[in-house]
Amino acid sequence: MVADLLYWKDTRTSGVVFTGLMVSLLCLLHFSIVSVTAHVALLLLCGTISLRVYRKVLQAVHRGDGANPFQAYLDVDLTLTREQMERLSQQIASRVVSMAIQLRHFFLVEDLVDSLKLALLFYILTFVGAVFNGLTLLILGVIGLFTVPLLYRQHQAQMDQYVGLVTNQLSHIKAKIRAKIPGSGALASAAAAVSGSKAKAE
């Protein structure tokens, strides 16, 4: 469903979602989140109450049964079984543990190159944060989500070629950095020797 929205398979639905997100984020630029949330909730309530009253009026003039127009949504069963709750809690716990392992890997310097790359990323983000605030970056991210996949699908061959070139350059730079870090070259040589001896034994 998300892929369909991002690739604009249903133009109307994607347009409504994109417009709603952009209007909400632009409102947050000028008003507090409490004010925006309250106004959006009030607008939704006004719409649903108006539709419910309209159905009641139709019933009063004998042009309808006065049924709740949202009855189909009210009848949806939102309760979770015990198995579903256990599966959901296991998934959440697995995500939390995986995130903790990744944080430990980076911040306790299990791999020096990975930790240096993360430090470089945060260093770059300090400059980005001096120019943009989080909300502006979120707006740019939403625009990118609704435009980049569509552009990629239309120009996939050219983009894959450029991505391949950039990936090769990054791999080359990464190899140079690893070669200059003390001990990493020796570890790579030892690993190559071990793999070579295993291949010969086989």
Short mmCIF file of C-alpha atoms in Angstrom, two decimals:
data_model
loop_
_atom_site.label_atom_id
_atom_site.label_comp_id
_atom_site.label_asym_id
_atom_site.label_seq_id
_atom_site.Cartn_x
_atom_site.Cartn_y
_atom_site.Cartn_z
CA MET A 1 0.00 0.00 0.00
CA VAL A 2 2.83 2.39 0.85
CA ALA A 3 4.60 1.53 -2.40
CA ASP A 4 1.41 2.25 -4.34
CA LEU A 5 1.19 5.67 -2.67
CA LEU A 6 4.82 6.55 -3.37
CA TYR A 7 4.67 5.39 -6.99
CA TRP A 8 1.40 7.30 -7.57
CA LYS A 9 -0.42 4.22 -8.88
CA ASP A 10 -3.67 5.81 -7.70
CA THR A 11 -3.12 9.49 -8.46
CA ARG A 12 -6.11 10.67 -6.44
CA THR A 13 -5.18 8.80 -3.25
CA SER A 14 -1.51 9.75 -3.49
CA GLY A 15 -2.45 13.38 -4.13
CA VAL A 16 -4.76 13.48 -1.11
CA VAL A 17 -2.15 11.89 1.19
CA PHE A 18 0.67 14.10 -0.09
CA THR A 19 -1.43 17.27 0.17
CA GLY A 20 -2.61 16.37 3.66
CA LEU A 21 0.92 15.71 4.88
CA MET A 22 2.30 18.88 3.34
CA VAL A 23 -0.51 21.08 4.68
CA SER A 24 -0.07 19.61 8.17
CA LEU A 25 3.71 20.10 8.15
CA LEU A 26 3.45 23.64 6.77
CA CYS A 27 0.92 24.46 9.50
CA LEU A 28 3.38 23.16 12.08
CA LEU A 29 5.94 25.65 10.78
CA HIS A 30 3.72 28.55 11.87
CA PHE A 31 1.65 27.11 14.73
CA SER A 32 2.29 24.86 17.71
CA ILE A 33 1.68 21.14 17.43
CA VAL A 34 -1.07 21.40 20.07
CA SER A 35 -2.91 24.03 18.04
CA VAL A 36 -2.57 22.13 14.76
CA THR A 37 -3.68 18.84 16.35
CA ALA A 38 -6.68 20.52 17.99
CA HIS A 39 -7.78 22.20 14.75
CA VAL A 40 -7.41 19.01 12.69
CA ALA A 41 -9.35 17.00 15.27
CA LEU A 42 -12.04 19.70 15.42
CA LEU A 43 -12.31 19.70 11.62
CA LEU A 44 -12.71 15.92 11.55
CA LEU A 45 -15.31 16.00 14.29
CA CYS A 46 -17.27 18.73 12.53
CA GLY A 47 -17.31 16.65 9.36
CA THR A 48 -18.42 13.41 11.02
CA ILE A 49 -21.02 15.10 13.23
CA SER A 50 -22.43 17.00 10.24
CA LEU A 51 -22.78 13.78 8.24
CA ARG A 52 -24.43 12.02 11.18
CA VAL A 53 -26.91 14.88 11.70
CA TYR A 54 -27.62 14.94 7.95
CA ARG A 55 -28.57 11.26 8.06
CA LYS A 56 -30.87 11.96 11.03
CA VAL A 57 -32.54 14.81 9.14
CA LEU A 58 -33.13 12.51 6.17
CA GLN A 59 -34.72 10.01 8.53
CA ALA A 60 -36.98 12.73 9.96
CA VAL A 61 -38.32 13.57 6.50
CA HIS A 62 -38.67 9.85 5.69
CA ARG A 63 -35.92 9.78 3.09
CA GLY A 64 -33.54 7.46 4.86
CA ASP A 65 -33.17 4.93 7.64
CA GLY A 66 -31.01 7.20 9.81
CA ALA A 67 -28.29 4.58 10.11
CA ASN A 68 -24.86 5.69 11.22
CA PRO A 69 -22.81 6.29 8.03
CA PHE A 70 -19.74 5.02 9.88
CA GLN A 71 -21.35 1.79 11.10
CA ALA A 72 -19.14 -0.35 8.87
CA TYR A 73 -16.05 1.08 10.59
CA LEU A 74 -17.64 0.75 14.04
CA ASP A 75 -18.27 -2.95 13.37
CA VAL A 76 -14.60 -3.64 12.63
CA ASP A 77 -13.12 -5.81 15.38
CA LEU A 78 -9.99 -4.11 16.71
CA THR A 79 -9.34 -6.51 19.56
CA LEU A 80 -6.20 -8.65 19.45
CA THR A 81 -6.02 -12.28 20.41
CA ARG A 82 -3.47 -13.53 22.90
CA GLU A 83 -1.35 -15.01 20.11
CA GLN A 84 -1.40 -11.71 18.21
CA MET A 85 -0.39 -9.80 21.35
CA GLU A 86 2.48 -12.22 22.00
CA ARG A 87 3.66 -12.00 18.39
CA LEU A 88 3.47 -8.20 18.46
CA SER A 89 5.37 -7.98 21.75
CA GLN A 90 8.03 -10.36 20.40
CA GLN A 91 8.45 -8.23 17.28
CA ILE A 92 8.79 -5.05 19.37
CA ALA A 93 11.28 -6.72 21.71
CA SER A 94 13.26 -8.02 18.74
CA ARG A 95 13.43 -4.53 17.21
CA VAL A 96 14.54 -3.01 20.54
CA VAL A 97 17.25 -5.63 21.03
CA SER A 98 18.46 -5.23 17.45
CA MET A 99 18.67 -1.45 17.90
CA ALA A 100 20.56 -1.86 21.18
CA ILE A 101 23.05 -4.19 19.48
CA GLN A 102 23.60 -1.68 16.68
CA LEU A 103 24.11 1.18 19.12
CA ARG A 104 26.59 -0.91 21.10
CA HIS A 105 28.40 -1.78 17.87
CA PHE A 106 28.81 1.89 16.93
CA PHE A 107 29.33 3.65 20.26
CA LEU A 108 31.57 1.01 21.88
CA VAL A 109 33.75 0.93 18.73
CA GLU A 110 33.40 -2.74 17.81
CA ASP A 111 34.47 -1.75 14.29
CA LEU A 112 36.61 1.39 14.13
CA VAL A 113 35.69 2.22 10.53
CA ASP A 114 31.94 1.98 11.22
CA SER A 115 32.27 4.19 14.30
CA LEU A 116 34.31 6.74 12.35
CA LYS A 117 31.67 6.80 9.60
CA LEU A 118 28.94 7.41 12.19
CA ALA A 119 31.02 10.18 13.78
CA LEU A 120 31.46 11.78 10.34
CA LEU A 121 27.70 11.55 9.75
CA PHE A 122 26.92 13.29 13.05
CA TYR A 123 29.57 15.91 12.30
CA ILE A 124 27.87 16.65 8.96
CA LEU A 125 24.50 16.78 10.71
CA THR A 126 25.77 19.55 13.00
CA PHE A 127 26.15 21.75 9.90
CA VAL A 128 22.81 20.62 8.50
CA GLY A 129 21.14 21.43 11.83
CA ALA A 130 22.61 24.93 11.75
CA VAL A 131 20.84 25.58 8.43
CA PHE A 132 17.62 23.54 8.71
CA ASN A 133 15.43 22.59 11.64
CA GLY A 134 13.91 19.13 12.02
CA LEU A 135 10.54 20.17 10.62
CA THR A 136 12.09 21.58 7.44
CA LEU A 137 14.04 18.36 6.96
CA LEU A 138 10.81 16.40 7.48
CA ILE A 139 9.06 18.46 4.79
CA LEU A 140 11.96 17.87 2.40
CA GLY A 141 11.84 14.17 3.28
CA VAL A 142 8.12 13.93 2.45
CA ILE A 143 8.69 15.71 -0.86
CA GLY A 144 11.55 13.32 -1.61
CA LEU A 145 9.46 10.25 -0.72
CA PHE A 146 6.74 11.26 -3.18
CA THR A 147 9.08 12.32 -6.00
CA VAL A 148 12.27 10.20 -5.92
CA PRO A 149 10.59 6.77 -6.40
CA LEU A 150 8.60 8.11 -9.35
CA LEU A 151 11.69 9.67 -10.92
CA TYR A 152 13.65 6.46 -10.30
CA ARG A 153 11.03 4.36 -12.07
CA GLN A 154 11.08 6.71 -15.07
CA HIS A 155 14.90 6.96 -15.29
CA GLN A 156 15.99 3.68 -13.70
CA ALA A 157 18.82 2.81 -16.12
CA GLN A 158 20.62 6.15 -15.85
CA MET A 159 20.23 6.31 -12.06
CA ASP A 160 21.51 2.74 -11.61
CA GLN A 161 24.57 3.64 -13.63
CA TYR A 162 25.35 6.70 -11.48
CA VAL A 163 24.65 4.80 -8.26
CA GLY A 164 27.05 2.09 -9.39
CA LEU A 165 29.79 4.64 -10.05
CA VAL A 166 29.29 6.28 -6.64
CA THR A 167 29.27 2.88 -4.90
CA ASN A 168 32.55 1.91 -6.58
CA GLN A 169 34.17 5.18 -5.54
CA LEU A 170 32.98 4.77 -1.95
CA SER A 171 34.27 1.19 -1.84
CA HIS A 172 37.64 2.39 -3.14
CA ILE A 173 37.83 5.14 -0.50
CA LYS A 174 36.76 2.71 2.24
CA ALA A 175 39.50 0.28 1.19
CA LYS A 176 42.10 3.08 1.34
CA ILE A 177 40.93 4.11 4.83
CA ARG A 178 41.06 0.51 6.07
CA ALA A 179 44.56 0.11 4.64
CA LYS A 180 45.80 3.19 6.55
CA ILE A 181 44.31 2.12 9.90
CA PRO A 182 46.96 0.28 11.97
CA GLY A 183 46.15 -3.40 12.38
CA SER A 184 43.33 -3.59 9.85
CA GLY A 185 45.68 -4.64 7.03
CA ALA A 186 47.18 -7.36 9.17
CA LEU A 187 43.72 -8.63 10.09
CA ALA A 188 42.71 -8.71 6.43
CA SER A 189 45.89 -10.60 5.51
CA ALA A 190 45.32 -13.11 8.31
CA ALA A 191 41.72 -13.62 7.22
CA ALA A 192 42.84 -14.15 3.61
CA ALA A 193 45.47 -16.64 4.74
CA VAL A 194 42.96 -18.60 6.80
CA SER A 195 40.45 -18.70 3.95
CA GLY A 196 43.23 -19.80 1.56
CA SER A 197 44.34 -22.62 3.84
CA LYS A 198 40.75 -23.81 4.17
CA ALA A 199 40.37 -23.81 0.40
CA LYS A 200 43.55 -25.88 -0.01
CA ALA A 201 42.43 -28.35 2.65
CA GLU A 202 39.15 -28.83 0.82
#
